[in-house]
Each structure stands twice: as C-alpha cells, then as structure tokens.
PDB file of C-alpha atoms and ligand atoms in Angstrom:
ATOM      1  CA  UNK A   1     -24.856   6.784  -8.975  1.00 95.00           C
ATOM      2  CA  UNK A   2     -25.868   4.970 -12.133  1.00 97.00           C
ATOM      3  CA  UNK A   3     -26.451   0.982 -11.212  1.00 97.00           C
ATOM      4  CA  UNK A   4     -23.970  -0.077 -14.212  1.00 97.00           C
ATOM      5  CA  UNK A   5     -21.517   1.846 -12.573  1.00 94.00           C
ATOM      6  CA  UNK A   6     -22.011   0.864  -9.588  1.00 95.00           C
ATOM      7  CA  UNK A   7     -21.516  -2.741 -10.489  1.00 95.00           C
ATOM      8  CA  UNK A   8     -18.579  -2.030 -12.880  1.00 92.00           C
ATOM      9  CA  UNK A   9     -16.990  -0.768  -9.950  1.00 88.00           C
ATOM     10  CA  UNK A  10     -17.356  -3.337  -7.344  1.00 90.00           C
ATOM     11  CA  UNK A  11     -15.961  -5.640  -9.941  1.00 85.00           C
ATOM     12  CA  UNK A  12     -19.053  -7.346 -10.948  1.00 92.00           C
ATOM     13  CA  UNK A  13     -17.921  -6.694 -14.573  1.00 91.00           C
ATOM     14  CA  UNK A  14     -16.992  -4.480 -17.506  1.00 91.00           C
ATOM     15  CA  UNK A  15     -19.882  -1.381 -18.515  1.00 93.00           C
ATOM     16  CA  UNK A  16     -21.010  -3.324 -21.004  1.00 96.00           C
ATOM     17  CA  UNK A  17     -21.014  -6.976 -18.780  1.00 96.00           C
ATOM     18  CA  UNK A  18     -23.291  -5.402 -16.575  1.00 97.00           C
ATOM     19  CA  UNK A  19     -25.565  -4.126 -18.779  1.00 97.00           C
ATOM     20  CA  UNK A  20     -26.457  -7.636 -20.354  1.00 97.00           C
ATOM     21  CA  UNK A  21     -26.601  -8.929 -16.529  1.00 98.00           C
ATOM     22  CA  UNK A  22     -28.819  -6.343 -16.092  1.00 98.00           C
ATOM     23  CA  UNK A  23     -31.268  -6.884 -19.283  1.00 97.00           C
ATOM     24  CA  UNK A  24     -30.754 -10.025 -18.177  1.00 97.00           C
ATOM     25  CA  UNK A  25     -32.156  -9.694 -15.249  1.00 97.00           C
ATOM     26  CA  UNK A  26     -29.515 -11.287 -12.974  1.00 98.00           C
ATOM     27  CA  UNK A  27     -29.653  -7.981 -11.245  1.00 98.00           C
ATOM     28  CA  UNK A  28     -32.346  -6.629  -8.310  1.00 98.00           C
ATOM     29  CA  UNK A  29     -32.309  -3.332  -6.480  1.00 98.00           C
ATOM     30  CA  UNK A  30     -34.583  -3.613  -3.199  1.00 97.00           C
ATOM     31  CA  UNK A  31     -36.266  -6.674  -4.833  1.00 97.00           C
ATOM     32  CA  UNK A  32     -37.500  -5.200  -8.159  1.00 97.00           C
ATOM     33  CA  UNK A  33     -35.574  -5.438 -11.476  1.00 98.00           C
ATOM     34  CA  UNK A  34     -34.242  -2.758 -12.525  1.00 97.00           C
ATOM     35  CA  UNK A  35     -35.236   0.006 -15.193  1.00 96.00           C
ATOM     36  CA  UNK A  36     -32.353  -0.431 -16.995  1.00 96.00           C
ATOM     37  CA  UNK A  37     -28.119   0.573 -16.705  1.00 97.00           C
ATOM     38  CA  UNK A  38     -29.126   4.196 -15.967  1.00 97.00           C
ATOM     39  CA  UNK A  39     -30.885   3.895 -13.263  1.00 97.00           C
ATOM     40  CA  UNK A  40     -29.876   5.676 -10.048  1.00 97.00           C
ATOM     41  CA  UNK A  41     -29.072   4.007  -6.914  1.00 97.00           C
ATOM     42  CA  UNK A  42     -27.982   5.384  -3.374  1.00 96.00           C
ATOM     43  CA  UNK A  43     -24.775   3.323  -2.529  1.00 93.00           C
ATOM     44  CA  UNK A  44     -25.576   1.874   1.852  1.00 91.00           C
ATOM     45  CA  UNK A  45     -28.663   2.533   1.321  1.00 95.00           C
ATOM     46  CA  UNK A  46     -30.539   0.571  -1.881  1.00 96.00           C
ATOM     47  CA  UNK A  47     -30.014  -3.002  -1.249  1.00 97.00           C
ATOM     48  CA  UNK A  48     -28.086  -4.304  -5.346  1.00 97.00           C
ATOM     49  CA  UNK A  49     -28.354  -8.068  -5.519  1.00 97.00           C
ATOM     50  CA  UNK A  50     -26.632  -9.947  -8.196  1.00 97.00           C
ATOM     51  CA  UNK A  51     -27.251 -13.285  -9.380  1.00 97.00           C
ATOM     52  CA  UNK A  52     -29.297 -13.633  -5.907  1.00 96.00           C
ATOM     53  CA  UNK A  53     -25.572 -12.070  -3.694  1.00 95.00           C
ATOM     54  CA  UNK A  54     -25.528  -9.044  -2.362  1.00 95.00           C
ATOM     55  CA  UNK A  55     -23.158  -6.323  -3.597  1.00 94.00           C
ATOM     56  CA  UNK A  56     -22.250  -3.939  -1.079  1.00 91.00           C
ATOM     57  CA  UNK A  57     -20.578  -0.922  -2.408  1.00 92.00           C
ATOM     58  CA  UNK A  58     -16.983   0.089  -1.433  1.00 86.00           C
ATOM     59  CA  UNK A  59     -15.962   3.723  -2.327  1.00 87.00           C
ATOM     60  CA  UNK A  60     -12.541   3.336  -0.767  1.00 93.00           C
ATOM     61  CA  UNK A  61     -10.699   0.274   0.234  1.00 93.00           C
ATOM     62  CA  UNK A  62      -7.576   0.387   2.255  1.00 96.00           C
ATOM     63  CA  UNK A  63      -5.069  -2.725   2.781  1.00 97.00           C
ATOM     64  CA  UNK A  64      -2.179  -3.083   4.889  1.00 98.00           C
ATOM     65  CA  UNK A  65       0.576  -6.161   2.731  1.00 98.00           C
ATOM     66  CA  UNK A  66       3.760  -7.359   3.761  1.00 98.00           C
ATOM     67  CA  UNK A  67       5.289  -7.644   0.639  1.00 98.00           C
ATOM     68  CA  UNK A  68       7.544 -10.249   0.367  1.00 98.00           C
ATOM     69  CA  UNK A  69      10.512 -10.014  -1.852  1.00 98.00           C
ATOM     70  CA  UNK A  70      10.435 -11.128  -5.296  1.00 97.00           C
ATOM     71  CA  UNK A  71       7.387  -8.910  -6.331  1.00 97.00           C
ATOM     72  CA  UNK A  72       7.209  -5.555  -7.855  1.00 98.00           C
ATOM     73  CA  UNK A  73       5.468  -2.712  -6.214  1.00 98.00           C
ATOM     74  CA  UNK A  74       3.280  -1.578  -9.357  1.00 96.00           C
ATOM     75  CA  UNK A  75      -0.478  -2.559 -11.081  1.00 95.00           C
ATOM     76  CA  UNK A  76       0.869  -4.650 -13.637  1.00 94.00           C
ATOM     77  CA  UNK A  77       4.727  -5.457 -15.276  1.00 95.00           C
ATOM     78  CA  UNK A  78       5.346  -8.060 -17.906  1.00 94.00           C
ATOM     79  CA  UNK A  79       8.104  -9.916 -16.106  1.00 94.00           C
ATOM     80  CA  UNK A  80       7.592 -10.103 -12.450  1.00 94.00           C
ATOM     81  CA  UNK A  81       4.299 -10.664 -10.063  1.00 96.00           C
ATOM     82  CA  UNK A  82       2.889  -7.541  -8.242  1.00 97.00           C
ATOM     83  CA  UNK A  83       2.016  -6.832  -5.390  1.00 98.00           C
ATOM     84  CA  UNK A  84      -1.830  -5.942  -6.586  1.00 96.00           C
ATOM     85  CA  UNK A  85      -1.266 -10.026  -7.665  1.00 95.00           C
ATOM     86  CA  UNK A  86      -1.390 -10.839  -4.030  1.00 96.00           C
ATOM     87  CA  UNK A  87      -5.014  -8.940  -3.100  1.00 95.00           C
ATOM     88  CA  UNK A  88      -7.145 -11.281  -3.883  1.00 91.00           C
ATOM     89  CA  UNK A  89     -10.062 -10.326  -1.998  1.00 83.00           C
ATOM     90  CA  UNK A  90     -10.286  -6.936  -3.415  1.00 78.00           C
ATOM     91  CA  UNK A  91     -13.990  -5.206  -4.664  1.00 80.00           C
ATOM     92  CA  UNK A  92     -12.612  -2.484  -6.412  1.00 83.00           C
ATOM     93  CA  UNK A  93     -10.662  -2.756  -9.639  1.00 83.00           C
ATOM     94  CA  UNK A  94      -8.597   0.628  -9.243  1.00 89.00           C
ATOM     95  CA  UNK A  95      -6.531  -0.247  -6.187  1.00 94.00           C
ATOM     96  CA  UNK A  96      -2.566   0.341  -6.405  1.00 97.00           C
ATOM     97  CA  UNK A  97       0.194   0.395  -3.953  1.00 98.00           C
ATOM     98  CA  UNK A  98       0.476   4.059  -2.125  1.00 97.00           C
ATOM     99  CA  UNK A  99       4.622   4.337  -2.447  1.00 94.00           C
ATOM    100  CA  UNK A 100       7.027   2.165  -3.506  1.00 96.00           C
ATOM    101  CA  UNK A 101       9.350  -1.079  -1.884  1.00 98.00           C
ATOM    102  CA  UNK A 102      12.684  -2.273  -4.164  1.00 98.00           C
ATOM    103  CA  UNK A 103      11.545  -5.993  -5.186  1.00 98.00           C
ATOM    104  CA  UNK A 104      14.074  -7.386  -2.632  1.00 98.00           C
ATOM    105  CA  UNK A 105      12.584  -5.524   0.171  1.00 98.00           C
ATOM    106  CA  UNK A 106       9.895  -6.742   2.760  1.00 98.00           C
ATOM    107  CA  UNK A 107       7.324  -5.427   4.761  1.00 98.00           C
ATOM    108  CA  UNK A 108       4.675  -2.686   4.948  1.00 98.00           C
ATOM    109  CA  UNK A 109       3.152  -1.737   2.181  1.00 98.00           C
ATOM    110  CA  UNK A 110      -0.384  -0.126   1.799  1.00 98.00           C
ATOM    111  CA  UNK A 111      -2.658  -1.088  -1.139  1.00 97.00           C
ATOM    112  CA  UNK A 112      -5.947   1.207  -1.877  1.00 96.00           C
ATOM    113  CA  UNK A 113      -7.851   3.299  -4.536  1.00 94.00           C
ATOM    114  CA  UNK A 114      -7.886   6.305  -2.005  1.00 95.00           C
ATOM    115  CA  UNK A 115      -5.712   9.006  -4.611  1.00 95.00           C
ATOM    116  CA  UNK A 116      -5.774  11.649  -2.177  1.00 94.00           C
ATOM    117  CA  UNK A 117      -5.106   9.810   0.996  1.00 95.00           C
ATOM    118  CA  UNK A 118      -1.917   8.376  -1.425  1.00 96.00           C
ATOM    119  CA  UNK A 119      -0.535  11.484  -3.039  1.00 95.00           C
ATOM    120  CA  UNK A 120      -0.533  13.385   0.359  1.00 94.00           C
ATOM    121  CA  UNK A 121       1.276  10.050   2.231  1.00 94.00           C
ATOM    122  CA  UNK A 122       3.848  10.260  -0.537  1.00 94.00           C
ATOM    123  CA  UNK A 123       4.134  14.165  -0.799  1.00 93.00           C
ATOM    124  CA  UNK A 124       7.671  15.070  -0.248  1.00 91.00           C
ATOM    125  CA  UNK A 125       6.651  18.619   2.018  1.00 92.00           C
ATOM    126  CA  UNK A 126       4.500  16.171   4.254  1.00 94.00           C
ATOM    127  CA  UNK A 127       7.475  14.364   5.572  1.00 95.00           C
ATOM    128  CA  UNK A 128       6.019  11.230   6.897  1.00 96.00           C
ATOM    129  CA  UNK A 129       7.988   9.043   8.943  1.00 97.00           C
ATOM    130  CA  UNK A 130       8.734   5.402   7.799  1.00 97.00           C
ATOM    131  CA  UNK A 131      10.913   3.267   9.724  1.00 98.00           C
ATOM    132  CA  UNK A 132      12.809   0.188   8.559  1.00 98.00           C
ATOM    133  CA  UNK A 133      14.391  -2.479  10.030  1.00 98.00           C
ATOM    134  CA  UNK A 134      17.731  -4.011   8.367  1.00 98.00           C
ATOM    135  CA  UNK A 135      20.391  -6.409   8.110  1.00 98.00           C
ATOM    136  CA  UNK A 136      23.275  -4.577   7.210  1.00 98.00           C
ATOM    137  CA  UNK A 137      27.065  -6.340   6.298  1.00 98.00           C
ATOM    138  CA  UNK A 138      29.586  -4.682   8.787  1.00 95.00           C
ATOM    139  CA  UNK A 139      29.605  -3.522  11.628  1.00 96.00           C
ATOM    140  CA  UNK A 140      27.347   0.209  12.158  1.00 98.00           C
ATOM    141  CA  UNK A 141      29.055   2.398  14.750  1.00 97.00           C
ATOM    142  CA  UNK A 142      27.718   5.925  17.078  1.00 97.00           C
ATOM    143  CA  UNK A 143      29.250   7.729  14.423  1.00 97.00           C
ATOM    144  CA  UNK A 144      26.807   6.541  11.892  1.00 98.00           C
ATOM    145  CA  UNK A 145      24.500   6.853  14.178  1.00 98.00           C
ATOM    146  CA  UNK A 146      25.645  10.972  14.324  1.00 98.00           C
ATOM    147  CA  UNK A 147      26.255  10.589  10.952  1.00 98.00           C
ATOM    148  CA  UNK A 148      22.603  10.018   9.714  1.00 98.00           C
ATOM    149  CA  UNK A 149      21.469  11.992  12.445  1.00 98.00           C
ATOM    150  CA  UNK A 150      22.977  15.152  11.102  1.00 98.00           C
ATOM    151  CA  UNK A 151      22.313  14.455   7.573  1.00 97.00           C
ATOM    152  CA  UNK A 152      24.476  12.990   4.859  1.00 96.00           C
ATOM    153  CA  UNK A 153      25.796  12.988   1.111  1.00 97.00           C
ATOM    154  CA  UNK A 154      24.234  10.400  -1.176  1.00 97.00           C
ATOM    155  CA  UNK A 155      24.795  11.970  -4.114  1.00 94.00           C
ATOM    156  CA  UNK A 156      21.361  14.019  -4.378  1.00 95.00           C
ATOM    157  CA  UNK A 157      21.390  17.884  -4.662  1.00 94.00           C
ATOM    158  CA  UNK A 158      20.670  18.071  -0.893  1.00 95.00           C
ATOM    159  CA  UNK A 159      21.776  16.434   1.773  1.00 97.00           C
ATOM    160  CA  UNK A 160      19.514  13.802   3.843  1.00 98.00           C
ATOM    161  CA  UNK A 161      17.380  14.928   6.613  1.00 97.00           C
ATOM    162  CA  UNK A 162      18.359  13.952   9.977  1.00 98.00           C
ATOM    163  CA  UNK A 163      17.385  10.297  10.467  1.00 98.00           C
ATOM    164  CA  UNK A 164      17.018   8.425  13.147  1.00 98.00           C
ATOM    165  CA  UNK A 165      19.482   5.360  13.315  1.00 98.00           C
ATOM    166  CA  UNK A 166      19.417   2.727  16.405  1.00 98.00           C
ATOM    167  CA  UNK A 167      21.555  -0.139  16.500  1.00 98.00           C
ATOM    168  CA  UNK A 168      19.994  -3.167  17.672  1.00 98.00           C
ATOM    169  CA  UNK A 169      22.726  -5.539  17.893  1.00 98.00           C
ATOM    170  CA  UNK A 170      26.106  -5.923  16.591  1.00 96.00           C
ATOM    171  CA  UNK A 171      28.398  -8.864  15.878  1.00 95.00           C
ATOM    172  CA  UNK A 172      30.657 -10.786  13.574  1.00 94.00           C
ATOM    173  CA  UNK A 173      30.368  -8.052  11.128  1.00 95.00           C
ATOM    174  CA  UNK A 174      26.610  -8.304  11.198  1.00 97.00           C
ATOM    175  CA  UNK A 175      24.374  -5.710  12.234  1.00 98.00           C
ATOM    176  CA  UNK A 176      20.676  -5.324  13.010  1.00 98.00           C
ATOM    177  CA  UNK A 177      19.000  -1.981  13.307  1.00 98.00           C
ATOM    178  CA  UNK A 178      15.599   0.267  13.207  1.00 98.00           C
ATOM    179  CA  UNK A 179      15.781   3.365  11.112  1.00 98.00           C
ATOM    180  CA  UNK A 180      12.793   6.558  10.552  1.00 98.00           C
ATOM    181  CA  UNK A 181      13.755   8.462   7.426  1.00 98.00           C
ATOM    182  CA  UNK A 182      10.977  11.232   6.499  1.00 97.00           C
ATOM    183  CA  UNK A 183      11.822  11.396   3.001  1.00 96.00           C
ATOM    184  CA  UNK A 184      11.643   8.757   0.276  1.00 93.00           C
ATOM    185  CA  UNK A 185      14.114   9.139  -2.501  1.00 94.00           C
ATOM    186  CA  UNK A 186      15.120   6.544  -4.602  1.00 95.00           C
ATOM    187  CA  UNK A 187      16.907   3.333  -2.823  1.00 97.00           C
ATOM    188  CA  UNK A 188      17.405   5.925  -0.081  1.00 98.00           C
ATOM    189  CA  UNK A 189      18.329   3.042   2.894  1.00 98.00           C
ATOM    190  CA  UNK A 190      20.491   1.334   0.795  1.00 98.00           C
ATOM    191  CA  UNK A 191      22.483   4.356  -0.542  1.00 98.00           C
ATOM    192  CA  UNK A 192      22.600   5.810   3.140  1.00 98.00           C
ATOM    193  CA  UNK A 193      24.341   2.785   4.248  1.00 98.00           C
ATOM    194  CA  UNK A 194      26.875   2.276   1.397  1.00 98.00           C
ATOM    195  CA  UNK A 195      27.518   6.283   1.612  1.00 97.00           C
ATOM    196  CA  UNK A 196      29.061   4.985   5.322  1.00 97.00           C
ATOM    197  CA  UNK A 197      30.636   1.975   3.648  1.00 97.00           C
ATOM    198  CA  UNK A 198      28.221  -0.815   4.649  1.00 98.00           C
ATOM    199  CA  UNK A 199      25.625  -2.815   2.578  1.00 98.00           C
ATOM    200  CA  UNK A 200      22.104  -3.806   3.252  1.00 98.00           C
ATOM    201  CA  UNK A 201      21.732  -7.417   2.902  1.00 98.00           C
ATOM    202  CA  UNK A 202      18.033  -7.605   4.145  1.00 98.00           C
ATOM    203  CA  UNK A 203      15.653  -4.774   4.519  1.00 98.00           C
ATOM    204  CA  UNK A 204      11.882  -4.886   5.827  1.00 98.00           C
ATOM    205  CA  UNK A 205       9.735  -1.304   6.254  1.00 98.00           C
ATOM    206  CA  UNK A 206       8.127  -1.765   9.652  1.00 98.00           C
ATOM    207  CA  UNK A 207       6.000   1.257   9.755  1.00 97.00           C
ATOM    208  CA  UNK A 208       5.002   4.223   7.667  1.00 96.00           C
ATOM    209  CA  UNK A 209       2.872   7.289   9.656  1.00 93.00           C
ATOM    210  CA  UNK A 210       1.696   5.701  12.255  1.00 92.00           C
ATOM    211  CA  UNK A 211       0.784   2.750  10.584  1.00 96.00           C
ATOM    212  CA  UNK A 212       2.727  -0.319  12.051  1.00 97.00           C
ATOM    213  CA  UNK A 213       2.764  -3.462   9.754  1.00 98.00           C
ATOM    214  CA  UNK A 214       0.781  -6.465  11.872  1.00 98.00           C
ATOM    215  CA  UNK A 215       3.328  -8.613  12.686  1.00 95.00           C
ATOM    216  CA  UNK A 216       1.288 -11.943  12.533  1.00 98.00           C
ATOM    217  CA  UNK A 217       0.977 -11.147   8.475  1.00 98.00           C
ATOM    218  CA  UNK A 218       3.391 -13.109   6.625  1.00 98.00           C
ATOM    219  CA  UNK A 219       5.132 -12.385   3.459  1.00 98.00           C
ATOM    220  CA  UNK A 220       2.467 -12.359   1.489  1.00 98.00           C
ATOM    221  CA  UNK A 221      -0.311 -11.834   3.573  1.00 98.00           C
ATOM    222  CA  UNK A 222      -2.482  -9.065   3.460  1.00 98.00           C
ATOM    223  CA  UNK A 223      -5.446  -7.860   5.850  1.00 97.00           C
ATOM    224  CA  UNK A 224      -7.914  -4.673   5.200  1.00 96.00           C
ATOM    225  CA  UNK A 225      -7.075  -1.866   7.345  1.00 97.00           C
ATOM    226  CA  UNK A 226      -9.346  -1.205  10.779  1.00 96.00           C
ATOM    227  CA  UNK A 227     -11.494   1.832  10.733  1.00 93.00           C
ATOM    228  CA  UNK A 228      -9.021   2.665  13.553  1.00 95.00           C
ATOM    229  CA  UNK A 229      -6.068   2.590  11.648  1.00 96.00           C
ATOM    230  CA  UNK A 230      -7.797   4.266   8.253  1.00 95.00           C
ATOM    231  CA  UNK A 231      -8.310   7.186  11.040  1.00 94.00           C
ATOM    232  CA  UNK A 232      -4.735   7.064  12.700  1.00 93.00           C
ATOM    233  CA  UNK A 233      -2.808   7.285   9.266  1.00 92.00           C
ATOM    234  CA  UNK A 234      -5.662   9.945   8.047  1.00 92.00           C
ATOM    235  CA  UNK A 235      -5.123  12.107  11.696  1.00 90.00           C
ATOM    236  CA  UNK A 236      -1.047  12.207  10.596  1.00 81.00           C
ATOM    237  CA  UNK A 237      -1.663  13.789   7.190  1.00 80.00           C
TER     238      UNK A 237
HETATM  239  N1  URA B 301      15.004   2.345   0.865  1.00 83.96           N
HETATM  240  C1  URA B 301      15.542   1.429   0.032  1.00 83.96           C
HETATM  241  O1  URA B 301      16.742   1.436  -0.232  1.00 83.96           O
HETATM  242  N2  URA B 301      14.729   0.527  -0.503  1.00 83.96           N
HETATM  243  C2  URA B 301      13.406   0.430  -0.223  1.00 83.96           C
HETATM  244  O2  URA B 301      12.707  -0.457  -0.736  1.00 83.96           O
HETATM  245  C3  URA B 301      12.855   1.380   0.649  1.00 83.96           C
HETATM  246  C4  URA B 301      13.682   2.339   1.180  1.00 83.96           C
END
C-alpha cells in the first residue's frame, strides 16, 4: 500500500496533508524517511511513525454504540447530531452505522467501515434476528402475543414474519416486553404495535445477531467490538 494512503486512511490527514508531512519529514517508516508519498509499505509489519507516534494501521474497525435518542443514525445531516458524532476515538474516516435506529430509539447500534460485513447484516434474505425491548401504552395481551407470532398486516405488500413477542410485565396500562423480529422494514416495532392498537412510548434494540449491546455502556457510550464478538456476529452471517 502506498504510505500517503496509508496515512490518509488512518486519519492522519487529507492525500495532499500527508504528502507535505511527508516532504516534510514528520514521517519515518522503520526509522528512515521516506522516499516519498509512493512509497510502498506492508501494513503490521513496517513500523509508520508520525511526528515521532506510531500509526498502526486499521483495515476494519468495528464498534458496538448505544445510541441514545436525539441523534440520527447517518454520516452527516444538517440539523441533528449523528451517531458517527459520538465515535470519537475512531482511526478510520469511512466508518458509518450498519442499519438504522428512529432518532427516538435507544440501544444497539454497530458503527464500522466493514461494507460487506454491513450489507450482508442488513440483507433482507439473511434474516437476522434483532430483539428489542419496549415500553408500550396499554396493556399487550396472549393474543398479541399469537398475533405477531403468526404474522400480521402493517400495511406492506406482505405480511410480517412470525415474531417473537414476550411480555415482561403488565400494569396500569403499561407494558414492558422483549421482541426478535428478523426483518427490518421501516418503523416496523412501532407499526406492529399500533396495527394491535397500542403505542410504543420507549423503545431500546437490545441485540442484533448475536451481538448483545453491553449493558454497562450508557447512552452515548461506545466501546470497539472484541475479536470474540467481530467472530460471533461474522459466524451468524
Ligand atoms: N422499529 C422501529 O419502529 N423503530 C426502530 O428504530 C427500530 C425498529
């Protein structure tokens, strides 16, 4: 890989940054400056210094968010902070969230530059499980359980496919519960519940193929994933 892109890419700075760090020999590669912006270097294995720092390179980076509400789940908008906003530690400059969460909802949300591990978590035939927990005003009954178990109207072409709805308590007209859907359409919790008459008032994803969010990350908070975990949600594809 050329060195200028290797150092564009870590974030160091733009092509043409790099290049004047390089002529200006702010940049070493195993202790001898460089040749110049084209020269080739063997990314884990040639040793890039800059300004005296090391800069390891990162092909892929994967992190696991809780997104708090209030923050939209795209690169960049004009109105509202996004999620991208929140990674602060990140080396590469191409990361974006893999799926989507409405800006009200919470929870698990997984940030990275990895395309293909992205398209194939998202692909509709792959049918990866996500499960959310919810608030939802009134009170949710067996026969929504049944109900979303068998499949329901939202107002799509098809119907849902069977999802998997557990109620974890129930009172006052308040409910809590857990649900795994396998598809992702558009607002697809929300319009699930109002197709049965009730409304979400809080919603939080929990976990997405195999992936459970940490539970001592705040809204907000954001860790890199564990080789572990890369290979767990990698194993489910
Ligand atoms: N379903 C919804 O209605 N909203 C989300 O953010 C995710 C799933």
């Amino acid at each position: 890989m050329r060195l200028d892109k290797y150092l564009a890419d870590m974030g160091i700075g733009t092509r043409s940054e790099v290049k004047q760090y390089i002529r200006k020999k702010q940049v070493t590669v195993n202790g001898a400056f460089p040749t110049g912006a084209q020269q080739k270097v063997e990314p884990g294995q040639d040793q890039v210094l800059f300004r005296g720092e090391p800069v390891s390179y990162a092909r892929y980076e994967y992190f696991m968010l809780n997104k708090p509400g209030g923050c939209v789940s795209a690169v960049t908008d004009r109105d509202c902070p996004t999620v991208l906003d929140l990674i602060e530690e990140k080396s590469r400059r191409d990361l974006f969230p893999a799926g989507r969460l409405d800006k009200d909802t919470e929870g698990l949300l997984l940030i990275t530059n990895d395309g293909m591990l992205s398209h194939n978590l998202l692909a509709p035939g792959k049918h990866i499980p996500k499960t959310y927990y919810a608030r939802i005003s009134g009170e949710v009954t067996k026969e929504d359980v049944a109900n979303f178990a068998a499949g329901m109207d939202i107002g799509e072409k098809k119907d849902t496919l069977p999802a998997r709805l557990t109620i974890l308590s129930c009172e006052d007209g308040m409910s809590e519960i857990e649900l795994t859907i396998t598809e992702g359409k558009f607002h697809q919790v929300k319009r699930m519940f109002e197709a049965v008459g009730k409304e979400v008032v809080y919603l939080k994803r929990i976990s997405m193929g195999g992936l459970k969010l940490d539970d001592s990350l705040k809204p907000g908070e954001y860790r890199a994933l564990t080789e572990e975990e890369i290979a767990i949600i990698k194993s489910r594809l």
